[in-house]
């Protein structure tokens, strides 16, 4: 009996290892591509249509297209990769994707399969610098689905309702933003019922870092050895956030519904939201009346009055990448599909408001003639790509903790900065 | 000469017993024992979740790191505060409600109360947290109802925006969700106490209060132990409420960064699965020690009838 139990235990312990172990695959016969991407009400139908066309032209390829909420994508993809069950094609923001490149989890672009002669042809097709974040040791590991920066979407109707002229009174500086928000905001006692503007909480690498940079601070020093450079700049931004929150001027907080979600509804809840060009297509889809009303306006990312440098919101890329553990045949088919999808850059722009940073598109009169692209393009000139590294997620979390502690937990900006400095330094020292 | 072996009926029955137990043993090995052993092994390495390279052996390096980490000790504090703040009220109020339902109500109303208390336990933790997020948001029902009751219009209780209130809010959700489950366990325990004991006590002049303390509580000890161990383990493992509050509710993470949430952040978001495994082993040891201590304490004054 004891023997039986021992054998049974050993089998039970070894079985999972056999079940979960998996090396790289070599496919034969029909090819199945698992394609995981985030939900986008405008882009997903478009891609399904291209996939159907691709499958018709390549009958040996079957594409399983799966969409997930964008906030969940990073966890889902990573968990799948950890179990060696990652999708063949996926996309994430570059801050999440970079770890896949440095850990050898994604395959370099197969230039020929993607429709290019070689890497030089790919580089020539895209706006200078846009592939830098996915280029390691001369190899390109992803092709951009979109290159996005955020500006401020403004609802003119709410401005007028608050007695403001949106064309003259829109906020140019962060100090203006506070003053304008104080004029627009409506409260029932302490509870806000209408906000002027609110930040995009949780995405601090994208908008908090440029605010600090406007004042001369930096996230990481140029030599990459020191974290959180320029105490005065960081202190001013943390104090600004403290004053913005419920324990200061009570102009907004992360505990209210996300500004960009309310903005589309145009139901008098919020006048301004920080978001990308893609939001215009979502408004057009979700609330065509508002889109057509002429009350939608886009303004540049504000600067501090005493800014020493003009810096706009960081831009980020979503790159399509291919799993290095997929078979060669699957990788080739995957790059062929990606090449086919991205060859429709004009339609991604038209139907989903997703600008792919090809020279052809960015320099086209059609792109320049699109409403609001002028503001986003001008801001992009003043911006740089967001911080990306293997530890981006940890850095994002440290910034989140610092902002939350001053806004919500009553921690002084000085103490929050000291904690942030120590943790961020430890993080970059560890890597 | 051939040796005759005699197999008794007990041994034959035992074979069937083994056959019935094997599936659950296999299940336990696959989904509990193997992950524990794996986590113990992984905790000794600097393993990154995406890395295909052989992880570097650190020995107890991950344990030394976490015991020096302010974030880990904050998580221990958050877990302890949450466990004490939830487990004790859960135990006390579930016993109170169970006694109330069992003794005061008729059969019909007893069924009604049982269903009413138990309903939240049927909901998934994620759904429960999502419902409470709507209630506790600044313009939500929580502020509205309290302001109406207290005649304090426009006051924001900062359920999610103040560290202390945030901790209380997570306790409230957990209490609401699990109280019914433990009430049912206590009612089952109460049903096992022979009514003749109460009858004899009543004849001897015992009041209800005296009967509760001298009969109900001592004879309910096995159930109290079961409920206290289960409630404590549940509280130590709390995750989804804190996760939803911080991810979807915009609440600050530090006040409610319980150890399971820290394990998730470290292992999944920060990709340091070795360090996260060390944390999970520490949590496992804490749970083991506390459970053992509870059993030891309860054995010291066993009551029988």
XYZ file of C-alpha atoms in Angstrom:
736
model
C 0.000 0.000 0.000
C 2.782 2.390 1.007
C 4.636 1.557 -2.223
C 1.526 2.297 -4.252
C 1.088 5.638 -2.545
C 4.756 6.563 -3.133
C 4.556 5.609 -6.836
C 1.306 7.499 -7.182
C 2.810 10.611 -5.594
C 5.868 10.484 -7.874
C 3.653 10.094 -10.950
C 1.465 12.952 -9.773
C 4.490 15.189 -9.314
C 6.123 14.320 -12.629
C 2.930 14.429 -14.716
C 2.492 18.216 -14.540
C 6.085 18.764 -15.672
C 5.423 16.634 -18.725
C 2.118 18.404 -19.292
C 3.482 21.939 -19.078
C 6.860 21.468 -20.729
C 6.969 22.552 -24.331
C 9.803 23.432 -26.661
C 9.687 25.197 -30.009
C 7.273 23.675 -32.462
C 7.684 22.568 -36.009
C 4.393 22.700 -37.854
C 3.434 20.551 -40.751
C 0.306 20.763 -42.884
C -2.182 23.623 -42.441
C -0.892 26.581 -40.446
C -2.884 28.085 -37.591
C -2.029 31.596 -36.458
C -3.203 32.666 -33.011
C -3.646 36.433 -33.190
C -4.231 38.286 -29.888
C -4.966 41.979 -29.867
C -6.789 44.546 -27.740
C -10.407 45.586 -28.208
C -10.997 48.485 -30.568
C -14.498 48.937 -31.859
C -13.248 50.460 -35.117
C -10.069 48.486 -35.802
C -11.260 44.943 -34.980
C -13.892 44.681 -37.778
C -11.389 46.107 -40.231
C -8.773 43.499 -39.332
C -11.321 40.682 -39.451
C -12.114 41.744 -43.007
C -8.399 41.738 -43.989
C -7.914 38.374 -42.292
C -10.782 36.896 -44.306
C -9.131 38.212 -47.491
C -5.763 36.832 -46.368
C -7.213 33.401 -45.603
C -8.909 33.321 -49.000
C -5.590 34.076 -50.689
C -3.692 31.626 -48.447
C -5.959 28.607 -48.012
C -3.409 26.697 -45.907
C -3.481 29.418 -43.229
C -6.165 29.679 -40.557
C -6.179 32.754 -38.314
C -7.741 32.658 -34.837
C -8.335 36.324 -34.019
C -8.965 37.002 -30.309
C -9.574 40.352 -28.662
C -9.105 41.250 -24.995
C -9.651 44.412 -22.953
C -6.555 46.570 -23.414
C -5.944 46.771 -19.654
C -5.779 42.976 -19.413
C -3.664 42.289 -22.496
C -0.243 42.616 -20.831
C -1.086 40.074 -18.116
C -2.785 37.635 -20.479
C -0.010 37.631 -23.067
C 2.700 37.364 -20.426
C 1.029 34.491 -18.600
C 0.643 32.635 -21.892
C 4.319 33.177 -22.767
C 5.383 32.057 -19.277
C 3.620 28.739 -19.973
C 5.168 28.600 -23.474
C 1.662 28.936 -24.900
C 1.990 32.461 -26.289
C 0.040 33.603 -29.350
C 1.689 33.646 -32.765
C 0.962 37.382 -33.228
C 0.290 39.938 -30.497
C 0.589 43.633 -29.830
C 1.168 45.641 -26.654
C 2.522 49.113 -25.899
C 6.302 49.219 -26.406
C 6.858 49.664 -22.652
C 5.458 46.153 -22.180
C 6.821 44.672 -25.403
C 10.454 45.580 -24.896
C 10.932 42.788 -22.331
C 9.850 40.255 -24.985
C 12.640 41.467 -27.277
C 15.430 41.397 -24.694
C 14.324 37.983 -23.449
C 14.359 36.508 -26.952
C 10.637 35.726 -26.917
C 9.859 37.376 -30.260
C 11.243 36.676 -33.702
C 12.913 39.296 -35.888
C 10.841 40.598 -38.784
C 10.941 38.373 -41.836
C 11.355 41.264 -44.259
C 10.532 39.313 -47.408
C 7.406 37.729 -45.900
C 6.258 41.156 -44.712
C 6.587 42.508 -48.246
C 9.948 44.314 -48.078
C 13.222 43.626 -49.868
C 15.285 43.857 -46.653
C 15.622 45.715 -43.325
C 16.853 48.827 -45.085
C 13.626 48.909 -47.100
C 11.604 48.662 -43.888
C 13.576 51.489 -42.258
C 13.144 53.639 -45.359
C 9.392 53.101 -45.332
C 8.918 54.350 -41.767
C 9.431 57.819 -40.284
C 12.976 58.149 -38.937
C 13.407 56.844 -35.405
C 10.030 55.130 -35.136
C 11.582 51.657 -35.266
C 14.421 52.431 -32.815
C 12.589 50.964 -29.841
C 12.168 47.599 -31.603
C 15.637 47.481 -33.139
C 18.249 45.500 -31.217
C 21.647 44.542 -32.656
C 20.501 45.635 -36.105
C 17.448 43.385 -36.103
C 13.895 44.732 -36.189
C 11.481 42.865 -33.916
C 8.145 44.520 -34.614
C 6.147 46.577 -37.091
C 4.026 49.454 -35.788
C 0.271 49.125 -35.674
C 0.139 52.692 -34.391
C 2.306 55.481 -33.045
C 0.236 57.469 -30.618
C 0.589 60.585 -28.543
C -2.038 62.200 -26.358
C -3.349 65.746 -26.454
C -6.366 67.322 -24.754
C -9.829 66.770 -26.217
C -12.107 69.664 -25.315
C -15.889 69.958 -25.257
C -16.763 73.480 -26.400
C -20.354 73.208 -25.177
C -19.281 72.805 -21.545
C -16.876 75.726 -21.878
C -19.685 77.937 -23.167
C -21.975 76.673 -20.402
C -19.360 77.817 -17.859
C -19.195 81.272 -19.484
C -15.854 80.615 -21.212
C -14.860 81.104 -24.835
C -13.264 77.800 -25.838
C -11.232 79.368 -28.640
C -9.682 81.980 -26.360
C -9.893 80.537 -22.872
C -8.607 77.032 -23.513
C -5.724 76.206 -21.119
C -2.244 76.761 -22.503
C -0.424 76.155 -19.226
C -0.978 73.839 -16.269
C -1.701 76.906 -14.178
C -4.422 77.800 -16.733
C -5.704 74.256 -16.452
C -6.282 74.721 -12.716
C -7.936 78.134 -13.218
C -10.192 76.938 -16.056
C -11.116 73.758 -14.157
C -12.094 75.820 -11.128
C -14.492 77.797 -13.350
C -16.021 74.707 -14.943
C -16.205 72.386 -11.955
C -19.524 71.767 -10.237
C -19.852 70.059 -6.884
C -22.543 68.823 -4.546
C -20.705 69.738 -1.347
C -17.374 67.917 -1.680
C -18.607 65.549 -4.351
C -17.699 66.562 -7.903
C -20.575 66.375 -10.364
C -18.795 68.057 -13.291
C -15.034 68.176 -13.855
C -13.091 70.605 -16.000
C -10.288 68.169 -16.748
C -8.853 65.076 -15.186
C -5.644 63.173 -15.711
C -5.221 59.711 -17.142
C -4.306 57.985 -13.900
C -2.124 54.899 -14.106
C -0.192 56.076 -17.177
C 2.389 58.249 -15.475
C 5.310 57.436 -17.778
C 3.252 58.955 -20.583
C 2.193 62.310 -19.054
C 3.812 62.858 -15.659
C 7.376 62.481 -16.941
C 6.953 65.214 -19.620
C 5.499 67.528 -16.973
C 8.667 67.014 -14.932
C 10.827 67.466 -18.024
C 9.156 70.813 -18.749
C 10.617 71.999 -15.441
C 14.088 70.597 -16.132
C 13.805 67.260 -14.333
C 14.306 63.771 -15.727
C 13.213 60.248 -14.994
C 16.677 58.817 -15.685
C 19.932 60.712 -16.201
C 21.491 60.734 -19.665
C 24.142 58.215 -18.616
C 21.382 55.915 -17.331
C 22.930 55.678 -13.864
C 20.765 58.008 -11.781
C 17.007 57.860 -11.338
C 14.711 60.823 -10.614
C 16.879 63.760 -11.575
C 16.022 67.344 -10.571
C 14.361 67.370 -7.161
C 12.792 70.820 -7.616
C 10.997 69.775 -10.796
C 9.700 66.558 -9.248
C 8.620 68.363 -6.078
C 6.713 70.958 -8.072
C 4.879 68.307 -10.096
C 4.070 66.195 -7.028
C 2.814 69.318 -5.229
C 0.704 70.164 -8.298
C -0.845 66.678 -8.163
C -1.429 66.953 -4.411
C -3.256 70.247 -4.969
C -5.276 68.750 -7.826
C -6.597 65.918 -5.656
C -9.356 65.618 -3.051
C -7.121 66.869 -0.230
C -6.172 70.002 -2.171
C -8.343 71.993 -4.590
C -10.475 68.874 -5.203
C -10.522 69.184 -9.005
C -10.413 65.464 -9.734
C -9.095 62.119 -8.616
C -8.508 58.578 -9.788
C -11.521 57.443 -7.755
C -13.911 59.120 -10.217
C -14.790 57.470 -13.541
C -11.961 57.787 -16.076
C -12.235 61.124 -17.895
C -11.909 59.701 -21.412
C -14.771 57.269 -20.827
C -17.133 60.053 -19.794
C -15.948 62.477 -22.450
C -17.422 60.528 -25.390
C -20.893 60.650 -23.850
C -21.078 64.469 -23.900
C -23.478 64.422 -20.987
C -22.015 67.349 -19.076
C -19.686 65.321 -16.821
C -16.317 66.514 -18.065
C -15.001 69.258 -20.327
C -11.505 67.957 -21.176
C -9.740 64.599 -21.360
C -6.194 63.520 -22.148
C -6.301 61.006 -24.973
C -5.086 60.024 -28.438
C -6.254 60.708 -31.966
C -7.965 57.301 -31.985
C -10.527 58.697 -29.543
C -12.010 60.852 -32.317
C -12.990 57.713 -34.253
C -14.468 56.214 -31.098
C -16.541 59.358 -30.495
C -17.675 59.262 -34.108
C -18.772 55.633 -33.585
C -20.203 55.972 -30.075
C -21.721 59.446 -30.252
C -21.986 60.625 -33.872
C -24.148 63.598 -32.869
C -21.419 64.973 -30.634
C -18.769 64.332 -33.293
C -20.819 66.172 -35.909
C -21.841 68.992 -33.569
C -18.597 70.911 -34.031
C -18.210 71.069 -30.259
C -15.166 68.810 -30.303
C -11.807 70.545 -30.218
C -8.240 69.344 -29.653
C -5.671 71.465 -27.846
C -1.958 70.849 -27.230
C -0.530 69.272 -24.071
C -0.159 72.245 -21.657
C 3.199 73.505 -20.417
C 4.110 74.977 -17.011
C 4.351 78.777 -16.952
C 7.975 78.612 -15.831
C 8.855 75.674 -18.098
C 12.498 75.573 -19.144
C 11.766 73.248 -22.045
C 8.716 72.673 -24.212
C 7.814 68.995 -23.873
C 4.581 67.385 -24.992
C 3.018 64.123 -23.860
C 5.263 61.132 -24.632
C 4.274 59.009 -27.593
C 4.215 55.235 -27.586
C 3.945 52.538 -30.195
C 1.911 49.382 -30.410
C 3.970 46.953 -32.471
C 2.834 43.706 -34.014
C 5.266 41.000 -32.926
C 5.661 37.304 -33.677
C 6.321 34.553 -31.141
C 9.865 33.163 -31.515
C 8.613 29.744 -30.368
C 6.289 29.445 -33.360
C 7.532 27.191 -36.164
C 9.395 28.778 -39.068
C 6.366 28.242 -41.306
C 4.083 29.901 -38.748
C 6.481 32.830 -38.337
C 6.643 33.338 -42.081
C 2.859 33.199 -42.431
C 2.497 35.557 -39.460
C 4.818 38.193 -40.961
C 3.054 37.807 -44.288
C -0.270 38.503 -42.548
C 1.162 41.478 -40.623
C 2.594 42.866 -43.856
C -0.809 42.482 -45.489
C -2.652 44.185 -42.606
C -0.236 47.096 -42.398
C -0.353 47.650 -46.152
C -3.771 49.227 -45.480
C -2.427 52.155 -43.445
C -4.804 54.624 -45.088
C -7.846 52.605 -44.013
C -6.547 52.203 -40.446
C -6.394 55.987 -40.404
C -9.789 56.509 -42.043
C -11.799 53.980 -40.076
C -9.942 53.609 -36.768
C -7.992 56.907 -36.557
C -4.789 54.936 -36.051
C -1.844 56.610 -37.739
C 0.851 54.122 -38.739
C 4.138 56.037 -38.886
C 5.017 55.363 -42.502
C 6.547 58.214 -44.453
C 3.933 57.661 -47.129
C 1.082 58.238 -44.669
C 2.579 60.979 -42.503
C 3.576 63.031 -45.531
C 0.331 62.487 -47.423
C -2.063 65.419 -47.944
C -4.909 63.124 -46.834
C -3.317 62.691 -43.383
C -2.599 66.385 -43.026
C -6.145 67.248 -44.069
C -7.725 65.033 -41.411
C -9.338 67.076 -38.639
C -7.266 67.351 -35.444
C -4.134 65.620 -36.846
C -2.382 69.004 -36.992
C -2.466 69.359 -33.191
C -1.327 65.790 -32.584
C 1.452 66.097 -35.191
C 2.684 69.416 -33.767
C 2.748 67.938 -30.257
C 4.605 64.861 -31.480
C 7.373 67.136 -32.737
C 7.853 68.322 -29.141
C 7.643 64.842 -27.628
C 9.841 61.806 -27.266
C 8.983 58.146 -26.966
C 7.928 57.046 -23.486
C 10.427 55.329 -21.207
C 10.780 51.693 -22.183
C 12.991 49.040 -20.704
C 12.702 45.613 -19.156
C 11.578 47.299 -15.918
C 9.071 49.813 -17.396
C 6.142 48.248 -15.548
C 7.946 48.545 -12.205
C 8.882 52.145 -12.939
C 5.254 52.907 -13.831
C 4.201 51.375 -10.516
C 6.675 53.489 -8.546
C 5.363 56.689 -10.154
C 1.804 55.547 -9.463
C 2.625 54.970 -5.829
C 4.235 58.424 -5.505
C 1.287 60.255 -7.101
C -1.325 58.262 -5.177
C 0.472 58.819 -1.899
C 0.394 62.628 -2.275
C -3.093 62.803 -3.793
C -4.926 60.229 -1.701
C -2.881 59.152 1.300
C -1.852 62.530 2.720
C 1.888 61.901 2.256
C 3.964 65.076 1.788
C 5.536 65.590 -1.667
C 8.988 65.638 -0.010
C 8.470 62.231 1.586
C 6.911 60.789 -1.579
C 9.884 62.041 -3.601
C 12.391 60.526 -1.181
C 10.646 57.148 -1.403
C 10.396 57.377 -5.193
C 14.069 58.287 -5.562
C 15.251 55.412 -3.400
C 13.006 52.805 -5.077
C 13.703 53.982 -8.640
C 17.453 54.052 -7.996
C 17.321 50.530 -6.579
C 15.399 49.439 -9.651
C 17.899 50.743 -12.177
C 20.842 49.536 -10.084
C 19.386 46.019 -10.072
C 19.276 45.942 -13.861
C 4.082 -25.146 0.822
C 1.830 -22.427 -0.424
C 1.305 -19.663 2.073
C -2.320 -18.739 2.572
C -3.000 -15.043 3.013
C -6.155 -13.956 4.753
C -7.609 -10.662 3.745
C -10.058 -9.249 6.198
C -13.147 -7.260 5.265
C -11.427 -4.115 6.514
C -8.611 -4.529 3.988
C -11.119 -5.107 1.169
C -12.988 -1.990 2.142
C -9.711 -0.112 2.397
C -8.985 -0.923 -1.249
C -12.222 0.737 -2.247
C -11.361 3.614 0.031
C -8.040 4.058 -1.772
C -9.800 3.924 -5.145
C -12.159 6.670 -4.081
C -9.406 8.804 -2.598
C -6.986 8.511 -5.555
C -8.721 11.095 -7.799
C -8.701 13.717 -5.072
C -5.076 12.893 -4.171
C -4.122 13.297 -7.829
C -6.048 16.538 -8.009
C -4.369 17.792 -4.843
C -0.923 16.804 -6.134
C -1.492 18.489 -9.482
C -3.051 21.726 -8.332
C -1.760 22.183 -4.769
C 1.236 20.062 -3.875
C 3.117 20.474 -7.154
C 2.739 24.292 -7.209
C 3.913 24.494 -3.576
C 7.036 22.396 -4.284
C 7.593 24.329 -7.509
C 7.259 27.671 -5.695
C 9.717 26.525 -3.002
C 12.212 25.572 -5.711
C 11.629 28.740 -7.773
C 12.038 30.951 -4.691
C 15.713 29.983 -4.603
C 16.404 31.466 -8.050
C 16.448 34.859 -9.736
C 13.795 33.729 -12.191
C 12.176 36.253 -14.532
C 8.865 35.176 -15.979
C 9.749 35.870 -19.631
C 13.364 34.765 -19.544
C 14.333 31.576 -21.352
C 17.838 31.636 -19.884
C 18.695 29.361 -16.962
C 17.830 31.296 -13.781
C 20.669 32.285 -11.449
C 20.737 30.400 -8.134
C 20.368 32.827 -5.231
C 19.902 30.452 -2.309
C 18.037 32.455 0.299
C 18.732 35.703 -1.559
C 15.077 36.308 -2.423
C 14.056 35.757 1.203
C 16.765 38.116 2.460
C 15.625 40.713 -0.091
C 11.951 40.570 0.842
C 12.651 40.693 4.580
C 14.632 43.899 3.975
C 11.977 45.330 1.648
C 9.722 48.124 2.931
C 7.094 47.072 0.380
C 6.955 43.534 1.810
C 6.558 44.765 5.392
C 3.858 47.182 4.254
C 2.101 44.174 2.720
C 2.450 42.242 5.972
C 0.898 45.202 7.793
C -1.933 45.496 5.265
C -2.612 41.749 5.457
C -2.579 41.745 9.261
C -4.891 44.772 9.492
C -7.277 43.267 6.952
C -7.260 39.827 8.595
C -7.878 41.130 12.114
C -10.404 43.687 10.899
C -12.372 41.116 8.938
C -11.867 37.753 10.581
C -12.927 38.796 14.103
C -16.163 40.566 13.032
C -16.907 37.684 10.663
C -16.593 35.152 13.475
C -18.547 37.170 16.043
C -21.361 38.375 13.789
C -21.843 35.083 11.951
C -22.293 33.350 15.327
C -24.688 36.093 16.441
C -26.756 35.962 13.253
C -26.802 32.162 13.244
C -28.038 32.046 16.829
C -30.662 34.672 16.028
C -31.903 32.786 12.960
C -31.820 29.396 14.694
C -33.534 30.380 17.931
C -35.875 33.217 17.128
C -37.235 32.603 13.669
C -39.797 30.094 12.488
C -38.956 27.580 9.765
C -40.139 29.839 6.891
C -38.421 32.964 8.057
C -35.326 30.924 8.892
C -35.149 29.825 5.245
C -35.620 33.400 4.120
C -32.808 34.708 6.332
C -30.494 31.876 5.322
C -30.996 32.668 1.636
C -30.711 36.408 2.256
C -27.413 36.064 4.120
C -26.009 33.441 1.759
C -26.804 35.199 -1.552
C -23.645 37.402 -1.661
C -21.486 34.290 -1.192
C -22.778 32.986 -4.534
C -21.401 36.015 -6.363
C -17.851 35.886 -7.614
C -15.457 38.090 -5.666
C -14.832 40.159 -8.783
C -18.537 40.872 -9.278
C -18.927 41.689 -5.579
C -16.009 44.126 -5.716
C -17.363 45.687 -8.925
C -20.782 46.245 -7.283
C -19.174 47.813 -4.234
C -17.005 50.042 -6.417
C -20.190 51.601 -7.770
C -21.516 52.044 -4.234
C -18.301 53.493 -2.829
C -17.430 55.854 -5.710
C -17.742 59.527 -4.650
C -21.167 60.044 -6.308
C -22.250 56.486 -5.379
C -24.912 55.118 -3.068
C -22.579 54.882 -0.076
C -22.226 58.649 0.243
C -25.828 59.334 -0.771
C -27.403 56.982 1.785
C -25.128 58.023 4.647
C -25.612 61.714 3.866
C -29.387 61.231 3.802
C -29.358 59.300 7.081
C -26.964 61.680 8.821
C -28.462 64.801 7.215
C -25.011 65.851 5.974
C -25.564 66.708 2.288
C -22.539 66.741 0.013
C -20.064 65.098 2.384
C -17.605 62.787 0.638
C -16.676 59.989 3.038
C -13.672 59.203 0.782
C -14.330 55.468 0.846
C -11.619 54.957 -1.755
C -9.655 58.179 -1.399
C -8.489 57.968 2.202
C -6.106 55.270 3.465
C -8.099 54.353 6.576
C -11.472 54.444 4.832
C -10.063 52.389 1.982
C -8.965 49.640 4.371
C -12.388 49.743 6.013
C -14.072 49.533 2.583
C -12.218 46.337 1.643
C -13.172 44.827 5.002
C -16.790 45.810 4.450
C -16.927 44.068 1.050
C -15.369 40.915 2.416
C -17.629 40.897 5.474
C -20.720 41.342 3.283
C -19.649 38.603 0.919
C -18.681 35.884 3.402
C -20.921 36.460 6.421
C -23.728 34.302 4.958
C -21.435 31.377 4.276
C -20.242 31.264 7.886
C -23.783 31.790 9.208
C -24.820 28.608 7.378
C -21.885 26.715 8.912
C -22.876 27.887 12.401
C -26.539 26.986 11.849
C -25.403 23.480 10.863
C -23.304 23.339 14.032
C -26.202 24.564 16.182
C -28.448 21.847 14.760
C -26.085 19.179 16.127
C -26.582 20.287 19.756
C -29.293 18.065 21.321
C -32.300 20.180 22.363
C -32.610 18.062 25.533
C -29.592 19.858 26.956
C -31.353 23.216 26.597
C -34.549 21.725 28.043
C -32.688 20.426 31.087
C -30.972 23.787 31.537
C -34.305 25.644 31.276
C -35.846 23.368 33.922
C -32.838 24.129 36.124
C -33.614 27.837 35.752
C -31.001 28.845 33.192
C -31.681 32.038 31.245
C -31.184 32.232 27.443
C -28.045 34.276 27.973
C -26.634 31.673 30.382
C -27.598 28.840 28.004
C -25.776 30.573 25.193
C -22.539 30.992 27.103
C -22.645 27.729 29.103
C -24.101 25.374 26.490
C -24.088 26.796 22.976
C -20.566 28.229 22.871
C -18.766 25.275 24.496
C -20.629 22.676 22.433
C -20.194 24.674 19.266
C -16.439 24.733 19.703
C -15.612 22.410 16.773
C -17.671 24.638 14.466
C -16.145 27.798 15.920
C -12.717 26.312 15.269
C -13.679 25.349 11.706
C -15.132 28.793 10.991
C -12.231 30.640 12.576
C -9.626 28.639 10.636
C -11.549 29.005 7.364
C -12.245 32.706 7.881
C -8.662 33.435 8.835
C -7.247 31.571 5.833
C -9.726 33.292 3.517
C -8.713 36.692 4.893
C -4.997 35.977 4.560
C -5.557 34.973 0.927
C -7.716 37.991 0.028
C -6.907 39.320 -3.427
C -9.723 40.177 -5.805
C -11.287 42.993 -3.758
C -7.953 44.776 -3.379
C -7.064 44.076 -7.020
C -10.340 45.489 -8.351
C -10.258 48.503 -6.030
C -6.767 49.476 -7.182
C -7.065 48.516 -10.860
C -10.613 49.644 -11.623
C -11.541 51.879 -8.702
C -8.503 54.142 -8.790
C -7.798 53.534 -5.105
C -4.283 53.975 -3.756
C -2.433 50.687 -3.577
C -0.168 51.109 -0.558
C -2.871 51.064 2.177
C -4.387 47.807 0.837
C -1.344 46.228 -0.782
C -1.974 42.857 0.868
C 0.626 40.174 0.401
C -1.267 38.364 -2.375
C -1.535 41.607 -4.350
C 2.181 42.192 -3.841
C 2.872 38.629 -5.057
C 0.817 39.312 -8.199
C 2.544 42.663 -8.840
C 6.002 41.214 -8.243
C 5.488 38.030 -10.226
C 3.282 39.128 -13.097
C 3.645 42.883 -13.578
C 7.309 43.093 -12.494
C 8.125 39.656 -13.932
C 10.162 38.586 -10.861
C 8.631 35.175 -10.325
C 11.453 33.986 -8.032
C 10.879 36.842 -5.604
C 7.097 36.398 -5.813
C 7.533 32.674 -5.037
C 9.531 33.551 -1.919
C 6.678 35.812 -0.780
C 4.124 33.084 -1.418
C 6.165 30.595 0.618
C 6.322 33.092 3.502
C 2.536 33.481 3.289
C 2.162 29.674 3.220
C 4.293 29.330 6.376
C 2.320 32.082 8.151
C -0.957 30.341 7.303
C 0.423 26.990 8.435
C 1.686 28.348 11.754
C -1.520 30.258 12.523
C -3.709 27.256 11.691
C -1.548 25.005 13.854
C -1.731 27.528 16.699
C -5.518 27.700 16.455
C -5.789 23.921 16.656
C -3.434 23.830 19.628
C -5.335 26.514 21.519
C -8.722 24.948 20.876
C -7.568 21.477 21.982
C -6.547 22.713 25.414
C -10.118 22.917 26.738
C -12.215 20.443 24.768
C -15.802 19.940 25.896
C -17.868 16.829 25.221
C -21.368 15.641 25.942
